[in-house]
Coordinates of C-alpha atoms and ligand atoms in Angstrom, one line a residue:
X333 CA 0.2 0.0 -0.2
X334 CA 2.7 2.8 0.6
X335 CA 4.7 2.1 -2.4
X336 CA 1.1 2.5 -4.3
X337 CA 0.9 5.8 -2.8
X338 CA 4.6 6.9 -2.9
X339 CA 4.0 6.0 -6.8
X340 CA 0.8 8.3 -6.8
X341 CA 2.7 11.1 -5.4
X342 CA 5.5 10.8 -7.7
X343 CA 3.0 10.9 -10.7
X344 CA 0.7 13.7 -9.3
X345 CA -2.6 11.3 -8.9
X346 CA -2.5 11.2 -4.7
X347 CA -5.5 12.6 -3.8
X348 CA -6.8 14.0 -0.6
X349 CA -10.1 15.5 0.6
X350 CA -10.9 19.1 0.4
X351 CA -12.6 20.0 3.6
X352 CA -15.1 23.0 3.1
X353 CA -16.4 25.0 6.6
X354 CA -19.7 26.0 4.4
X355 CA -23.3 24.6 3.0
X356 CA -22.3 23.5 -0.8
X357 CA -23.2 26.4 -2.6
X358 CA -22.3 29.5 -5.0
X359 CA -20.4 30.7 -2.5
X360 CA -18.0 28.5 -0.1
X361 CA -16.0 28.8 2.8
X362 CA -12.6 26.6 2.6
X363 CA -9.6 27.3 5.1
X364 CA -11.8 30.8 6.1
X365 CA -11.7 31.8 2.4
X366 CA -14.4 32.7 0.8
X367 CA -14.5 31.1 -3.0
X368 CA -17.0 31.3 -6.0
X369 CA -17.8 27.6 -6.6
X370 CA -17.5 26.4 -9.8
X371 CA -16.7 22.4 -9.3
X372 CA -20.4 21.4 -7.7
X373 CA -22.6 19.0 -8.9
X374 CA -25.1 21.1 -7.3
X375 CA -26.1 22.7 -10.6
X376 CA -29.3 24.5 -9.5
X377 CA -27.7 25.6 -6.5
X378 CA -30.4 23.6 -4.3
X379 CA -28.3 21.7 -1.6
X380 CA -28.9 25.3 0.7
X381 CA -31.7 26.2 -0.5
X382 CA -33.9 27.7 2.4
X383 CA -37.3 26.7 1.3
X384 CA -35.7 23.1 1.0
X385 CA -34.4 23.3 4.3
X386 CA -37.2 25.0 6.4
X387 CA -39.4 21.3 4.9
X388 CA -36.6 18.9 5.8
X389 CA -36.6 20.5 9.4
X390 CA -40.4 20.2 9.8
X391 CA -39.4 16.5 8.5
X392 CA -37.6 15.8 11.2
X393 CA -39.3 16.8 14.0
X394 CA -42.3 14.8 12.4
X395 CA -40.2 11.4 11.5
X396 CA -37.2 12.0 13.3
X397 CA -33.8 11.4 11.6
X398 CA -33.2 7.4 10.8
X399 CA -35.2 5.3 9.1
X400 CA -34.6 2.4 10.9
X401 CA -34.1 -0.4 8.1
X402 CA -33.9 -1.2 4.7
X403 CA -36.8 -0.3 2.8
X404 CA -38.5 -4.1 2.6
X405 CA -38.3 -4.0 6.4
X406 CA -39.3 -1.2 8.4
X407 CA -37.4 1.6 6.3
X408 CA -40.0 2.6 3.8
X409 CA -42.5 5.6 4.5
X410 CA -45.5 7.9 2.8
X411 CA -43.1 10.0 1.8
X412 CA -40.6 7.4 0.1
X413 CA -44.0 6.3 -1.8
X414 CA -44.7 10.1 -2.6
X415 CA -40.9 10.4 -3.8
X416 CA -41.2 7.4 -6.1
X417 CA -44.3 8.7 -7.7
X418 CA -42.9 11.9 -8.1
X419 CA -40.2 10.8 -10.0
X420 CA -42.1 8.5 -12.2
X421 CA -44.0 11.5 -13.0
X422 CA -41.0 14.0 -13.4
X423 CA -39.2 11.2 -16.0
X424 CA -42.3 10.5 -17.4
X425 CA -42.7 7.0 -16.9
X426 CA -45.1 4.1 -15.4
X427 CA -43.1 3.4 -12.2
X428 CA -39.8 4.3 -10.1
X429 CA -37.3 3.1 -7.2
X430 CA -35.6 5.0 -4.6
X431 CA -32.1 3.6 -4.1
X432 CA -29.3 5.0 -0.9
X433 CA -27.1 6.5 -3.7
X434 CA -26.6 6.8 -7.7
X435 CA -23.7 4.4 -7.5
X436 CA -26.0 1.4 -5.8
X437 CA -28.5 2.2 -8.5
X438 CA -26.5 1.3 -11.4
X439 CA -24.7 -1.5 -9.7
X440 CA -28.0 -2.8 -7.7
X441 CA -29.9 -3.0 -11.1
X442 CA -27.3 -4.1 -13.6
X443 CA -26.6 -7.0 -11.0
X444 CA -30.2 -7.5 -10.6
X445 CA -30.6 -8.1 -14.8
X446 CA -27.7 -9.6 -16.1
X447 CA -26.0 -12.8 -15.1
X448 CA -23.4 -14.5 -17.4
X449 CA -25.8 -15.1 -19.8
X450 CA -26.1 -11.8 -20.9
X451 CA -23.8 -9.8 -22.6
X452 CA -23.5 -5.9 -21.5
X453 CA -22.5 -3.2 -24.7
X454 CA -21.4 -0.7 -22.6
X455 CA -19.8 2.6 -23.6
X456 CA -16.1 3.2 -22.5
X457 CA -16.5 6.5 -21.4
X458 CA -19.4 5.1 -18.6
X459 CA -19.7 6.2 -15.1
X460 CA -17.4 4.2 -13.1
X461 CA -20.5 2.4 -11.1
X462 CA -21.8 0.8 -14.1
X463 CA -18.7 -0.4 -15.0
X464 CA -19.1 -2.3 -11.5
X465 CA -22.5 -3.3 -12.4
X466 CA -21.4 -5.0 -14.9
X467 CA -18.6 -6.4 -13.1
X468 CA -20.4 -8.0 -10.6
X469 CA -23.0 -9.0 -12.6
X470 CA -20.6 -12.1 -14.2
X471 CA -21.9 -10.5 -18.1
X472 CA -19.8 -10.6 -20.9
X473 CA -18.7 -7.1 -21.4
X474 CA -18.1 -5.7 -24.8
X475 CA -17.1 -1.7 -24.5
X476 CA -18.1 -0.1 -27.6
X477 CA -16.0 3.4 -28.8
X478 CA -17.8 6.6 -27.1
X479 CA -20.6 7.9 -28.1
X480 CA -19.9 5.6 -31.6
X481 CA -23.3 4.3 -32.5
X482 CA -21.3 2.7 -35.7
X483 CA -19.1 1.2 -33.3
X484 CA -21.5 -0.1 -31.1
X485 CA -23.8 -1.9 -34.1
X486 CA -20.7 -3.8 -35.5
X487 CA -19.7 -4.7 -31.7
X488 CA -23.5 -5.9 -31.6
X489 CA -22.9 -7.8 -35.3
X490 CA -19.8 -9.4 -34.2
X491 CA -20.8 -10.6 -30.8
X492 CA -23.4 -13.4 -31.2
X493 CA -25.8 -12.9 -27.7
X494 CA -28.5 -14.7 -26.0
X495 CA -29.7 -11.8 -23.9
X496 CA -28.3 -8.2 -24.5
X497 CA -28.6 -4.8 -22.8
X498 CA -27.0 -1.7 -24.1
X499 CA -25.6 1.2 -21.2
X500 CA -25.0 4.2 -21.4
X501 CA -24.6 7.7 -19.8
X502 CA -26.8 10.4 -20.5
X503 CA -24.2 13.4 -19.9
X504 CA -20.8 12.0 -19.8
X505 CA -19.5 12.9 -16.0
X506 CA -16.2 14.2 -17.0
X507 CA -16.9 15.6 -21.1
X508 CA -19.9 17.0 -21.1
X509 CA -21.5 15.7 -24.1
X510 CA -24.9 14.0 -24.3
X511 CA -25.3 9.9 -25.4
X512 CA -26.9 9.6 -29.2
X513 CA -30.4 8.8 -28.0
X514 CA -32.2 8.4 -30.6
X515 CA -29.6 6.2 -32.6
X516 CA -28.9 4.6 -29.5
X517 CA -33.0 3.4 -29.0
X518 CA -32.8 2.3 -32.6
X519 CA -30.4 0.0 -32.7
X520 CA -31.7 -1.9 -29.2
X521 CA -35.0 -1.8 -31.1
X522 CA -33.2 -3.4 -34.2
X523 CA -31.2 -6.2 -32.3
X524 CA -34.0 -6.7 -29.5
X525 CA -31.6 -5.8 -26.6
X526 CA -32.9 -4.0 -23.6
X527 CA -31.2 0.2 -22.9
X528 CA -30.5 1.4 -20.1
X529 CA -29.6 5.4 -19.8
X530 CA -28.2 7.1 -16.5
X531 CA -29.6 10.4 -16.4
X532 CA -27.2 11.5 -13.3
X533 CA -25.8 15.0 -15.1
X534 CA -29.0 15.3 -17.5
X535 CA -32.2 15.4 -15.1
X536 CA -32.5 18.9 -13.7
X537 CA -30.2 20.7 -16.8
X538 CA -30.7 19.1 -19.9
X539 CA -34.1 19.5 -22.0
X540 CA -36.7 22.3 -21.9
X541 CA -38.4 21.6 -18.7
X542 CA -34.9 20.0 -17.6
X543 CA -36.5 16.4 -17.5
X544 CA -33.3 14.9 -19.0
X545 CA -31.6 13.2 -22.1
X546 CA -34.9 12.1 -23.6
X547 CA -36.7 15.3 -23.6
X548 CA -33.4 16.8 -24.9
X549 CA -33.9 14.7 -28.1
X550 CA -37.8 16.2 -27.6
X551 CA -38.7 12.2 -27.4
X552 CA -41.7 10.6 -26.1
X553 CA -40.2 7.2 -26.0
X554 CA -37.6 6.9 -22.8
X555 CA -35.0 3.8 -22.7
X556 CA -36.5 0.6 -20.8
X557 CA -34.5 1.5 -18.0
X558 CA -33.2 5.6 -16.7
X559 CA -31.6 6.4 -14.4
X560 CA -30.4 8.9 -11.8
X561 CA -29.0 10.4 -8.8
X562 CA -30.9 12.7 -6.1
X563 CA -27.4 14.1 -5.5
X564 CA -26.6 16.4 -8.3
X565 CA -28.9 19.1 -9.5
X566 CA -31.6 17.7 -6.9
X567 CA -29.2 18.8 -4.3
X568 CA -29.8 15.6 -1.7
X569 CA -28.5 12.3 -2.2
X570 CA -30.2 9.3 -3.2
X571 CA -30.3 7.6 -6.6
X572 CA -33.7 6.4 -8.7
X573 CA -34.5 3.8 -11.6
X574 CA -37.6 4.3 -13.7
X575 CA -38.9 2.0 -16.1
X576 CA -42.2 -0.1 -16.4
X577 CA -43.7 -1.5 -13.4
X578 CA -42.7 -5.1 -13.9
X579 CA -39.1 -4.1 -14.1
X580 CA -39.3 -2.1 -10.6
X581 CA -41.6 -4.7 -9.2
X582 CA -38.0 -6.8 -10.6
X583 CA -35.9 -4.5 -8.8
X584 CA -37.3 -4.0 -5.6
X585 CA -37.3 -8.6 -5.0
X586 CA -34.0 -9.0 -6.3
X587 CA -31.7 -5.9 -6.0
X588 CA -29.2 -6.5 -3.5
X589 CA -28.4 -3.2 -3.1
X590 CA -31.6 -1.8 -2.3
X591 CA -32.5 -4.8 -0.3
X592 CA -29.5 -5.0 2.3
X593 CA -29.2 -1.6 3.1
X594 CA -30.7 0.7 5.4
X595 CA -33.2 3.0 4.1
X596 CA -32.7 7.1 3.1
X597 CA -33.2 9.3 6.0
X598 CA -36.5 11.3 6.0
X599 CA -35.2 14.5 5.7
X600 CA -33.1 13.0 2.8
X601 CA -36.2 11.9 1.1
X602 CA -38.2 14.9 2.0
X603 CA -35.3 17.5 0.5
X604 CA -35.8 15.3 -2.6
X605 CA -39.0 15.8 -2.5
X606 CA -39.1 19.4 -2.0
X607 CA -36.5 19.9 -4.8
X608 CA -38.1 18.3 -7.7
X609 CA -41.5 20.3 -7.0
X610 CA -39.4 23.1 -7.1
X611 CA -37.7 22.1 -10.4
X612 CA -41.0 21.4 -11.8
X613 CA -42.7 24.9 -10.4
X614 CA -39.7 27.1 -11.3
X615 CA -38.8 26.5 -14.6
X616 CA -36.6 29.9 -14.6
X617 CA -34.0 28.0 -12.5
X618 CA -33.6 25.5 -15.1
X619 CA -33.8 28.0 -17.8
X620 CA -31.0 30.2 -16.0
X621 CA -28.6 27.3 -16.1
X622 CA -28.9 26.9 -20.1
X623 CA -28.4 30.1 -20.6
X624 CA -25.5 30.3 -18.4
X625 CA -24.0 27.5 -20.1
X626 CA -24.5 29.4 -23.4
X627 CA -23.4 32.2 -22.0
X628 CA -20.1 30.6 -20.6
X629 CA -18.9 29.1 -23.3
X630 CA -18.9 32.0 -25.5
X631 CA -16.9 34.0 -23.0
X632 CA -14.4 31.4 -22.6
X633 CA -13.8 31.0 -26.6
X634 CA -13.6 34.8 -26.4
X635 CA -11.0 34.5 -23.9
X636 CA -9.0 32.2 -26.6
X637 CA -10.3 29.3 -24.9
X638 CA -12.2 26.4 -27.4
X639 CA -15.0 25.2 -24.9
X640 CA -18.1 23.8 -26.1
X641 CA -20.9 22.1 -23.9
X642 CA -24.8 21.8 -23.7
X643 CA -25.0 20.4 -20.2
X644 CA -23.5 22.1 -17.0
X645 CA -19.8 20.0 -17.5
X646 CA -17.6 22.2 -19.5
X647 CA -14.4 20.4 -19.5
X648 CA -11.1 22.5 -20.5
X649 CA -8.3 19.4 -21.6
X650 CA -4.6 20.7 -20.5
X651 CA -2.9 17.2 -20.5
X652 CA -0.4 17.1 -18.2
X653 CA -1.1 15.8 -14.5
X654 CA 0.5 18.4 -12.9
X655 CA -0.1 21.5 -15.0
X656 CA -3.6 21.2 -14.3
X657 CA -2.8 20.8 -10.7
X658 CA -1.0 24.0 -10.8
X659 CA -3.8 26.0 -13.0
X660 CA -6.5 24.9 -10.7
X661 CA -4.0 26.2 -7.4
X662 CA -3.7 29.3 -9.1
X663 CA -7.1 29.5 -9.3
X664 CA -7.5 29.5 -6.0
X665 CA -5.6 32.2 -5.2
X666 CA -8.3 34.1 -7.7
X667 CA -10.9 33.0 -5.3
X668 CA -12.7 30.3 -7.7
X669 CA -12.8 26.8 -7.2
X670 CA -12.0 24.8 -10.2
X671 CA -11.3 20.7 -10.0
X672 CA -8.6 19.3 -11.5
X673 CA -9.7 16.0 -13.0
X674 CA -6.8 13.7 -13.6
X675 CA -6.0 9.8 -14.3
X676 CA -8.1 7.4 -13.2
X677 CA -11.2 9.4 -13.5
X678 CA -10.2 10.1 -17.0
X679 CA -7.1 8.6 -19.0
X680 CA -3.9 9.2 -18.3
X681 CA -2.2 12.7 -20.2
X682 CA -5.9 13.9 -20.7
X683 CA -6.5 15.9 -17.4
X684 CA -8.6 18.7 -17.5
X685 CA -10.0 21.3 -15.9
X686 CA -13.8 20.2 -15.1
X687 CA -15.9 23.6 -14.9
X688 CA -19.1 22.6 -13.3
X689 CA -22.2 25.8 -13.6
X690 CA -24.9 26.6 -11.4
X691 CA -28.2 28.6 -12.5
X692 CA -27.0 31.1 -9.7
X693 CA -23.9 32.2 -11.1
X694 CA -24.5 35.7 -12.5
X695 CA -22.7 37.3 -15.6
X696 CA -20.3 39.4 -13.8
X697 CA -19.2 35.8 -12.2
X698 CA -19.2 33.9 -15.7
X699 CA -17.5 36.5 -17.0
X700 CA -14.7 37.2 -14.1
X701 CA -14.2 33.1 -14.1
X702 CA -13.4 32.8 -17.8
X703 CA -11.1 35.4 -18.0
X704 CA -9.1 34.3 -14.6
X705 CA -8.9 30.7 -16.1
X706 CA -7.4 32.0 -19.5
X707 CA -4.8 33.9 -17.5
X708 CA -3.8 31.3 -15.5
X709 CA -3.7 28.5 -18.3
X710 CA -1.4 30.9 -20.6
X711 CA 0.7 31.6 -17.5
X712 CA 0.9 27.6 -16.5
X713 CA 1.4 26.8 -19.9
X714 CA 4.3 29.3 -21.4
Ligands
PLP863 C1 -22.4 10.9 -9.9 C2 -23.1 9.7 -11.0 C3 -23.6 8.3 -10.5 C4 -22.9 8.2 -8.6 O1 -24.0 8.8 -8.4 P1 -24.4 9.2 -6.6 O2 -25.8 9.4 -6.5 O3 -23.4 10.0 -6.5 O4 -23.8 8.0 -5.6 C5 -24.0 7.5 -11.6 N1 -23.9 7.5 -12.5 C6 -22.9 9.0 -12.9 C7 -23.1 9.5 -14.5 C8 -23.0 9.9 -12.3 O5 -22.3 11.0 -12.9

């Protein structure tokens, strides 16, 4: 272990936690310094939302702090039922099931459905929780080129299978690009393969009402399985899976990650309920985020940085691990918090600044940040 840690330190891929002393919001406090947050997954800035906090506090008074059991024993409440119904409605599906995290939703879904009789076709840039779910299932795993539907179809044709699953992120977590859903679903139909989309970074972000990838493409049809998290735009914690009644009933009875873990606390469930209600009712929040994405990309471009994204994730590829860290540290001195993403989260030599926007960032803050990023990159790379 210590040899591995030494190796990681020498290669600038050793990591530590960063301890903030404030709520996660547009401004955060780190080492007594107020910083502008440009790295949070709380895209709609709901983690510290007053209305949601008030509601969750009231729920703690009535329901307490712990759920007291797993979902099939004593851990379910009227609140969890309400949340599942609300999610199914929000995502335009028949039914939904809540897990404790998005990670558990992926691992618990794929491993419950697939076994060694199955072949899984998985995008090379899929989230680690999808990869872990595939591995745990013992299915045959075929990796296709990133968002390359021709390669996907070729791999399907060259790998005879009995039962198949195609799985992809909706919005890719480190590149911020969007899956070619129309084509993926066509292929799934054509070859009679189950389809699964992870909308973790899509829900609350893309689509005219922030409903995610299928709304982004104006499609009425969803993948067979749509999955997501309550920890990103929704601003709380938890994961969910949406689909038809049979799928959800099956997962409730078969998914070990769902069955064998204590249910979310009532406050978390209540906070998610209120957050999704707010996202549904107050569309300005989603629209403002979408406006900020466009505005910020333009600002970066006019500062000489080649950036493009339709999602809240805007990667700025630097390449070298150490230089990426240096730039991120320099930006901290400017009062801006942006994560340096390195191997093994992304491929070696493709280290990047991963900017994450919030709907609450103002035009001045977006302008200032784009300028400082450009300046700091030029300083370090020249
Ligand atoms: C963050 C993320 C997850 C995990 O969700 P958590 O609720 O944080 O466990 C799953 N899939 C994707 C694509 C993600 O980005």
